Short mmCIF file of C-alpha atoms in Angstrom, two decimals:
data_model
loop_
_atom_site.label_atom_id
_atom_site.label_comp_id
_atom_site.label_asym_id
_atom_site.label_seq_id
_atom_site.Cartn_x
_atom_site.Cartn_y
_atom_site.Cartn_z
CA MET A 1 47.48 -48.81 -57.44
CA LYS A 2 46.05 -45.28 -58.31
CA ASN A 3 49.10 -44.70 -60.62
CA THR A 4 48.72 -47.95 -62.51
CA PHE A 5 45.22 -47.62 -63.28
CA LYS A 6 45.30 -43.76 -63.92
CA ASN A 7 44.32 -44.01 -67.45
CA GLU A 8 41.35 -47.19 -67.19
CA PHE A 9 38.95 -46.04 -64.13
CA LYS A 10 39.36 -44.61 -60.39
CA ILE A 11 40.63 -47.17 -57.35
CA GLY A 12 39.20 -46.41 -54.30
CA ALA A 13 38.90 -47.64 -50.82
CA ALA A 14 35.98 -46.93 -47.70
CA LEU A 15 37.62 -45.93 -44.97
CA ASN A 16 36.11 -45.61 -41.42
CA THR A 17 36.20 -42.54 -39.16
CA ALA A 18 39.96 -43.12 -37.86
CA GLN A 19 40.96 -43.43 -40.97
CA ILE A 20 39.48 -40.61 -42.07
CA GLU A 21 40.81 -38.42 -38.81
CA GLU A 22 43.96 -39.78 -40.02
CA ARG A 23 45.19 -41.10 -35.75
CA ASP A 24 48.02 -43.87 -37.90
CA SER A 25 50.04 -41.47 -40.13
CA LYS A 26 51.19 -45.20 -41.60
CA MET A 27 47.92 -45.93 -42.45
CA THR A 28 47.23 -42.25 -43.94
CA ALA A 29 49.98 -42.58 -46.00
CA LEU A 30 48.87 -45.84 -47.49
CA ILE A 31 45.75 -44.49 -48.39
CA MET A 32 47.35 -41.73 -50.08
CA GLN A 33 49.62 -43.68 -51.72
CA GLN A 34 47.33 -46.26 -53.48
CA PHE A 35 43.90 -44.46 -53.77
CA ASN A 36 42.44 -41.78 -55.85
CA ALA A 37 38.96 -42.44 -55.07
CA LEU A 38 37.31 -42.50 -51.60
CA THR A 39 34.16 -43.60 -49.65
CA PRO A 40 32.37 -43.79 -46.04
CA GLU A 41 31.90 -47.22 -45.16
CA ASN A 42 29.52 -45.46 -41.75
CA VAL A 43 29.47 -41.87 -41.59
CA MET A 44 26.59 -41.01 -44.14
CA LYS A 45 24.48 -43.63 -43.62
CA SER A 46 21.73 -42.01 -41.85
CA GLU A 47 21.79 -44.06 -38.69
CA VAL A 48 24.78 -41.74 -37.91
CA ILE A 49 24.05 -38.30 -39.81
CA HIS A 50 20.16 -38.27 -39.09
CA PRO A 51 19.83 -39.52 -35.47
CA ALA A 52 17.15 -37.32 -34.60
CA TRP A 53 13.67 -35.85 -36.43
CA ASP A 54 15.42 -32.35 -36.26
CA THR A 55 19.14 -33.25 -35.87
CA TYR A 56 22.20 -34.07 -38.29
CA ASP A 57 25.60 -35.07 -36.99
CA PHE A 58 28.45 -33.08 -39.37
CA THR A 59 31.07 -33.82 -37.78
CA VAL A 60 32.81 -37.02 -39.57
CA ALA A 61 31.03 -36.27 -42.64
CA ASP A 62 32.50 -33.00 -43.11
CA LYS A 63 36.14 -34.04 -42.00
CA LEU A 64 36.01 -36.70 -45.21
CA VAL A 65 34.69 -34.16 -47.23
CA ALA A 66 37.92 -31.90 -46.23
CA PHE A 67 40.30 -35.31 -46.81
CA ALA A 68 39.31 -35.71 -50.02
CA GLN A 69 39.32 -32.58 -51.12
CA LYS A 70 43.25 -31.58 -49.58
CA ASN A 71 44.22 -35.04 -51.68
CA LYS A 72 42.15 -34.15 -54.34
CA MET A 73 40.36 -37.55 -54.22
CA GLU A 74 36.64 -38.45 -56.05
CA LEU A 75 34.40 -38.82 -53.28
CA ASN A 76 31.57 -41.28 -53.25
CA GLY A 77 28.25 -40.63 -50.64
CA HIS A 78 26.97 -44.03 -49.34
CA THR A 79 24.27 -43.49 -48.82
CA LEU A 80 21.11 -41.70 -48.65
CA ILE A 81 18.67 -44.43 -49.18
CA TRP A 82 18.68 -47.94 -47.09
CA HIS A 83 16.42 -50.06 -44.93
CA SER A 84 19.39 -51.11 -42.53
CA GLN A 85 21.67 -48.13 -39.90
CA LEU A 86 18.32 -46.74 -40.37
CA SER A 87 18.15 -43.25 -38.31
CA PRO A 88 16.41 -45.27 -35.64
CA PHE A 89 13.28 -42.69 -34.81
CA ALA A 90 12.45 -43.33 -38.30
CA ARG A 91 10.96 -47.11 -38.66
CA LYS A 92 8.49 -45.61 -35.09
CA ILE A 93 6.92 -42.91 -37.43
CA ASN A 94 3.75 -44.53 -38.09
CA SER A 95 1.88 -41.86 -40.05
CA VAL A 96 2.18 -42.13 -44.29
CA ASP A 97 2.82 -38.30 -44.64
CA SER A 98 5.39 -37.51 -41.39
CA PHE A 99 7.76 -40.41 -42.87
CA ARG A 100 7.19 -39.26 -46.33
CA THR A 101 8.10 -35.68 -44.91
CA PHE A 102 11.66 -37.81 -42.87
CA PHE A 103 12.60 -39.14 -46.28
CA THR A 104 12.09 -35.56 -47.92
CA ASN A 105 13.82 -33.85 -45.29
CA HIS A 106 16.48 -36.63 -45.75
CA ILE A 107 18.02 -36.61 -49.08
CA LYS A 108 17.33 -33.02 -49.34
CA THR A 109 19.12 -31.99 -46.62
CA ILE A 110 22.66 -34.50 -46.80
CA ALA A 111 22.48 -34.51 -50.89
CA SER A 112 22.48 -30.28 -50.96
CA ARG A 113 24.96 -29.87 -48.07
CA TYR A 114 27.42 -31.33 -49.91
CA ASP A 115 26.53 -31.00 -54.07
CA GLY A 116 29.20 -29.34 -55.44
CA LYS A 117 31.69 -30.96 -52.98
CA ILE A 118 31.45 -34.44 -53.69
CA PHE A 119 31.54 -36.50 -56.73
CA SER A 120 28.28 -38.39 -55.91
CA TRP A 121 26.20 -40.73 -54.34
CA ASP A 122 24.77 -44.16 -53.88
CA VAL A 123 21.34 -42.46 -53.74
CA VAL A 124 19.23 -45.59 -52.97
CA ASN A 125 20.89 -48.63 -51.93
CA GLU A 126 20.41 -52.34 -51.97
CA ALA A 127 16.36 -52.11 -52.93
CA LEU A 128 15.57 -55.79 -54.53
CA ASN A 129 15.82 -58.91 -53.32
CA GLU A 130 17.48 -61.81 -55.32
CA ASP A 131 14.51 -62.16 -57.12
CA GLY A 132 14.40 -59.43 -59.21
CA THR A 133 10.80 -58.31 -57.28
CA MET A 134 11.40 -55.04 -54.46
CA ARG A 135 13.01 -55.76 -51.32
CA LYS A 136 9.75 -55.49 -48.30
CA SER A 137 11.60 -52.65 -46.71
CA VAL A 138 10.50 -49.59 -44.17
CA PHE A 139 10.58 -47.35 -47.90
CA LEU A 140 8.43 -49.83 -49.47
CA GLU A 141 5.66 -50.26 -47.05
CA LYS A 142 5.49 -46.39 -46.00
CA LEU A 143 5.94 -45.06 -49.89
CA GLY A 144 5.41 -47.56 -52.49
CA GLU A 145 7.47 -49.00 -55.30
CA ASP A 146 7.96 -45.48 -56.77
CA TYR A 147 9.98 -44.67 -53.11
CA VAL A 148 13.15 -45.30 -55.76
CA ILE A 149 12.17 -42.90 -58.40
CA GLU A 150 11.07 -40.14 -55.67
CA ALA A 151 14.25 -40.64 -54.52
CA PHE A 152 16.28 -40.04 -57.57
CA ARG A 153 13.91 -37.14 -58.49
CA LEU A 154 15.21 -35.40 -54.70
CA ALA A 155 18.66 -35.82 -55.00
CA GLN A 156 18.48 -34.46 -58.91
CA GLN A 157 16.84 -31.14 -57.37
CA ALA A 158 18.69 -30.53 -54.28
CA ALA A 159 22.22 -32.01 -55.81
CA PRO A 160 22.35 -31.20 -59.89
CA ASN A 161 26.40 -31.05 -59.61
CA THR A 162 26.57 -34.71 -58.53
CA GLU A 163 26.68 -37.93 -59.86
CA LEU A 164 23.72 -40.34 -59.18
CA TYR A 165 23.60 -44.49 -58.41
CA TYR A 166 21.85 -47.24 -57.53
CA ASN A 167 23.82 -49.48 -55.91
CA ASP A 168 22.62 -53.50 -54.66
CA TYR A 169 24.85 -56.95 -54.10
CA ASN A 170 24.26 -59.35 -56.41
CA ASN A 171 22.86 -57.61 -59.29
CA GLU A 172 25.42 -59.36 -61.90
CA GLN A 173 22.99 -62.28 -60.99
CA PRO A 174 20.95 -63.13 -63.98
CA ALA A 175 17.19 -62.41 -62.38
CA LYS A 176 18.73 -59.60 -59.85
CA ARG A 177 20.25 -58.29 -62.82
CA ASN A 178 16.67 -58.11 -64.41
CA GLY A 179 15.04 -56.54 -61.75
CA CYS A 180 17.93 -54.23 -61.75
CA ILE A 181 17.92 -53.24 -65.17
CA GLN A 182 13.31 -52.82 -64.85
CA LEU A 183 14.05 -50.06 -61.70
CA ILE A 184 16.87 -48.30 -63.89
CA LYS A 185 14.57 -47.75 -67.02
CA LYS A 186 11.26 -47.12 -64.86
CA ILE A 187 13.91 -44.09 -63.17
CA GLN A 188 14.72 -43.17 -66.92
CA ALA A 189 11.00 -43.78 -68.06
CA ALA A 190 10.22 -41.24 -65.39
CA GLY A 191 12.43 -38.42 -66.72
CA VAL A 192 14.52 -38.54 -63.31
CA ARG A 193 18.23 -38.89 -64.13
CA ILE A 194 20.32 -41.86 -63.59
CA ASP A 195 24.44 -42.23 -63.80
CA GLY A 196 25.18 -45.10 -62.96
CA VAL A 197 25.17 -48.65 -60.85
CA GLY A 198 27.00 -49.95 -58.46
CA ILE A 199 27.80 -53.95 -59.14
CA GLN A 200 29.22 -54.29 -54.58
CA GLY A 201 32.04 -57.11 -55.58
CA HIS A 202 30.94 -59.18 -52.42
CA TRP A 203 33.00 -62.41 -54.35
CA HIS A 204 34.08 -65.76 -52.73
CA VAL A 205 37.89 -67.34 -53.75
CA GLY A 206 37.61 -69.35 -55.88
CA LYS A 207 33.83 -68.20 -56.90
CA VAL A 208 34.42 -64.82 -58.53
CA PRO A 209 31.04 -65.15 -61.14
CA LEU A 210 32.99 -63.84 -64.09
CA LYS A 211 30.85 -64.12 -66.69
CA GLU A 212 27.87 -62.74 -64.95
CA ILE A 213 29.43 -60.32 -63.63
CA GLU A 214 30.79 -59.47 -67.61
CA GLU A 215 27.32 -59.98 -68.76
CA SER A 216 26.15 -57.12 -66.14
CA ILE A 217 28.94 -54.67 -67.08
CA GLU A 218 27.20 -54.85 -70.52
CA ALA A 219 23.86 -54.78 -70.16
CA TYR A 220 24.24 -51.76 -67.28
CA ASP A 221 26.49 -49.95 -70.54
CA ALA A 222 23.51 -50.85 -72.76
CA LEU A 223 20.91 -48.58 -70.87
CA GLY A 224 24.11 -45.52 -70.76
CA LEU A 225 24.80 -45.52 -67.03
CA LYS A 226 28.57 -46.11 -65.84
CA VAL A 227 29.43 -48.93 -63.98
CA MET A 228 31.01 -48.64 -60.75
CA PHE A 229 32.96 -52.18 -58.39
CA THR A 230 31.52 -50.30 -55.47
CA GLU A 231 32.70 -52.88 -52.36
CA LEU A 232 34.92 -55.25 -53.42
CA ASP A 233 36.83 -58.00 -51.29
CA ILE A 234 36.33 -62.07 -51.60
CA GLU A 235 35.97 -63.44 -48.94
CA VAL A 236 38.22 -66.51 -48.36
CA LEU A 237 36.36 -68.34 -45.16
CA PRO A 238 33.48 -70.80 -45.12
CA ARG A 239 29.44 -69.65 -45.26
CA ASN A 240 26.30 -71.64 -46.05
CA PHE A 241 24.91 -68.60 -48.71
CA GLN A 242 25.26 -65.76 -51.02
CA GLY A 243 25.30 -62.40 -50.79
CA ALA A 244 25.60 -59.58 -48.28
CA ASP A 245 22.95 -58.90 -45.87
CA VAL A 246 23.50 -57.49 -43.25
CA ASN A 247 20.49 -59.31 -41.39
CA GLN A 248 21.78 -62.16 -42.45
CA ARG A 249 24.06 -64.38 -39.55
CA MET A 250 25.48 -67.78 -38.37
CA ALA A 251 26.99 -68.73 -35.09
CA THR A 252 30.11 -68.93 -34.25
CA ASP A 253 31.57 -72.06 -35.19
CA PRO A 254 35.78 -72.37 -34.74
CA SER A 255 35.45 -74.60 -38.39
CA LEU A 256 33.76 -71.55 -39.96
CA ASN A 257 37.06 -69.94 -38.21
CA PRO A 258 40.24 -71.96 -39.53
CA TYR A 259 42.84 -69.49 -40.66
CA VAL A 260 43.17 -67.78 -36.74
CA ASN A 261 47.11 -67.61 -36.93
CA GLY A 262 47.20 -66.93 -40.60
CA ILE A 263 46.56 -68.21 -44.16
CA PRO A 264 47.77 -70.84 -46.08
CA ALA A 265 49.69 -70.07 -49.45
CA ASN A 266 47.25 -72.17 -51.60
CA VAL A 267 44.63 -69.85 -50.29
CA LEU A 268 46.77 -67.03 -50.90
CA ALA A 269 47.48 -67.61 -54.65
CA GLN A 270 43.96 -68.42 -55.23
CA GLN A 271 43.09 -65.58 -53.75
CA ALA A 272 45.15 -63.46 -56.16
CA LYS A 273 44.49 -65.30 -59.26
CA ASP A 274 40.79 -64.05 -58.39
CA TYR A 275 41.66 -60.47 -58.00
CA GLU A 276 43.75 -60.55 -60.64
CA ASN A 277 41.17 -62.30 -63.42
CA LEU A 278 38.02 -59.72 -61.68
CA PHE A 279 41.14 -56.90 -63.09
CA ARG A 280 41.93 -58.50 -66.59
CA LEU A 281 38.23 -58.17 -66.90
CA PHE A 282 38.11 -54.30 -66.08
CA LEU A 283 40.78 -53.75 -67.78
CA LYS A 284 38.69 -54.95 -71.24
CA HIS A 285 36.02 -53.14 -70.39
CA LYS A 286 37.55 -49.48 -69.96
CA ASP A 287 35.90 -48.32 -71.53
CA LYS A 288 32.03 -48.59 -69.66
CA VAL A 289 33.87 -49.44 -66.03
CA THR A 290 34.61 -46.12 -64.29
CA ARG A 291 35.56 -46.81 -60.90
CA VAL A 292 36.79 -49.95 -58.74
CA THR A 293 36.33 -49.30 -54.82
CA LEU A 294 37.96 -51.72 -52.85
CA TRP A 295 35.33 -51.78 -49.20
CA GLY A 296 37.97 -51.21 -46.88
CA VAL A 297 41.58 -50.78 -46.90
CA ASP A 298 43.45 -53.79 -44.90
CA ASP A 299 42.31 -57.33 -43.63
CA GLY A 300 41.74 -56.35 -40.44
CA GLN A 301 39.06 -52.99 -41.25
CA SER A 302 37.03 -55.66 -43.19
CA TRP A 303 32.70 -55.87 -42.29
CA LEU A 304 33.08 -59.91 -43.15
CA ASN A 305 35.73 -60.07 -39.92
CA ASP A 306 32.71 -59.47 -38.30
CA TRP A 307 30.07 -61.04 -40.83
CA PRO A 308 28.19 -63.20 -41.16
CA VAL A 309 30.09 -64.12 -37.50
CA ARG A 310 31.26 -62.51 -35.49
CA GLY A 311 35.37 -62.21 -34.06
CA ARG A 312 36.28 -64.32 -37.29
CA THR A 313 40.40 -63.49 -38.84
CA ASN A 314 39.68 -63.12 -42.66
CA TYR A 315 41.38 -61.78 -45.40
CA PRO A 316 39.07 -60.65 -48.46
CA LEU A 317 41.59 -57.50 -49.50
CA LEU A 318 45.12 -56.47 -50.99
CA PHE A 319 46.30 -55.74 -47.93
CA ASP A 320 47.23 -57.96 -44.78
CA ARG A 321 47.09 -56.53 -41.25
CA THR A 322 50.21 -55.38 -41.02
CA LEU A 323 49.08 -53.08 -44.00
CA THR A 324 51.85 -55.46 -45.99
CA PRO A 325 50.71 -56.06 -50.05
CA LYS A 326 49.47 -59.39 -50.34
CA PRO A 327 49.60 -61.90 -53.17
CA ALA A 328 46.70 -60.28 -54.47
CA PHE A 329 47.79 -56.76 -54.86
CA GLU A 330 50.68 -57.68 -57.08
CA ALA A 331 48.79 -60.13 -59.42
CA VAL A 332 46.73 -56.81 -60.12
CA LEU A 333 49.60 -55.08 -60.94
CA SER A 334 51.15 -57.31 -62.53
CA LEU A 335 48.75 -56.50 -65.36
CA LYS A 336 50.00 -53.28 -66.47
CA ASN A 337 53.42 -53.84 -65.74
#
């Protein structure tokens, strides 16, 4: 994939700890063969990298940086500020001044460590509600709505050689897109650098909103920003809500896990058509889209096996559980061959 689209955009994957530590040689070979951009699934999230007030754990994050450098891959840091998977001590901070100190030290310590070693940061992740208003997170509660501007300002100071992105899901939908645009304009009006916006791309088979995606690519580009698709997967299992809020859950029910013993060919064919149409759109806007990252390498790794229902058998990516290319993989490559 990386060679097929080398003249258009980077092709990325999100890696877990086992992949970063190269525990499976077949997996490592596939990653090196197919991808030229990497994002950590979890090891740079604050609960992992900053477990206590005065304690940082860079062990696996440093290994990821070394892996990316060794293989000449672009690395996107994910994520400096996010309300979920937050450092466990942070929610217990009562003083606003102390919370601001945590916020400042967290960004400066991590961003400065990797300045020049990684290509980009998701500085703030998922700060918006579906209607485009600011999410009532602990950051909004403690620091006010300008915390996003301040996060980008601090990241700009700490990592002058790193691109800075805002990342969210459903920000291709009109109401949330409008809120995202207003947020970006506020950052720009404050004279603070923002280089791009990430559209996560957690979509459902047969329901990929191509019209809204195209409108969003054009709208974000009009702000002078790069556009990335940062967490792409196309889910095949049923659920009763849209979006990717990790705090939402559904009760376990056999009807919600219909493909335990394999997935029907017609569902794989629809998924292939969805991926093909998506990548055709990305190619149409290759002057605006700079990276397309899959949220995982193979179906077995995907977070969608355990969310919003634990223990399901999902099939959202381009490689199956044996690392064999799926029809969707072939459909995407066929666009250039």
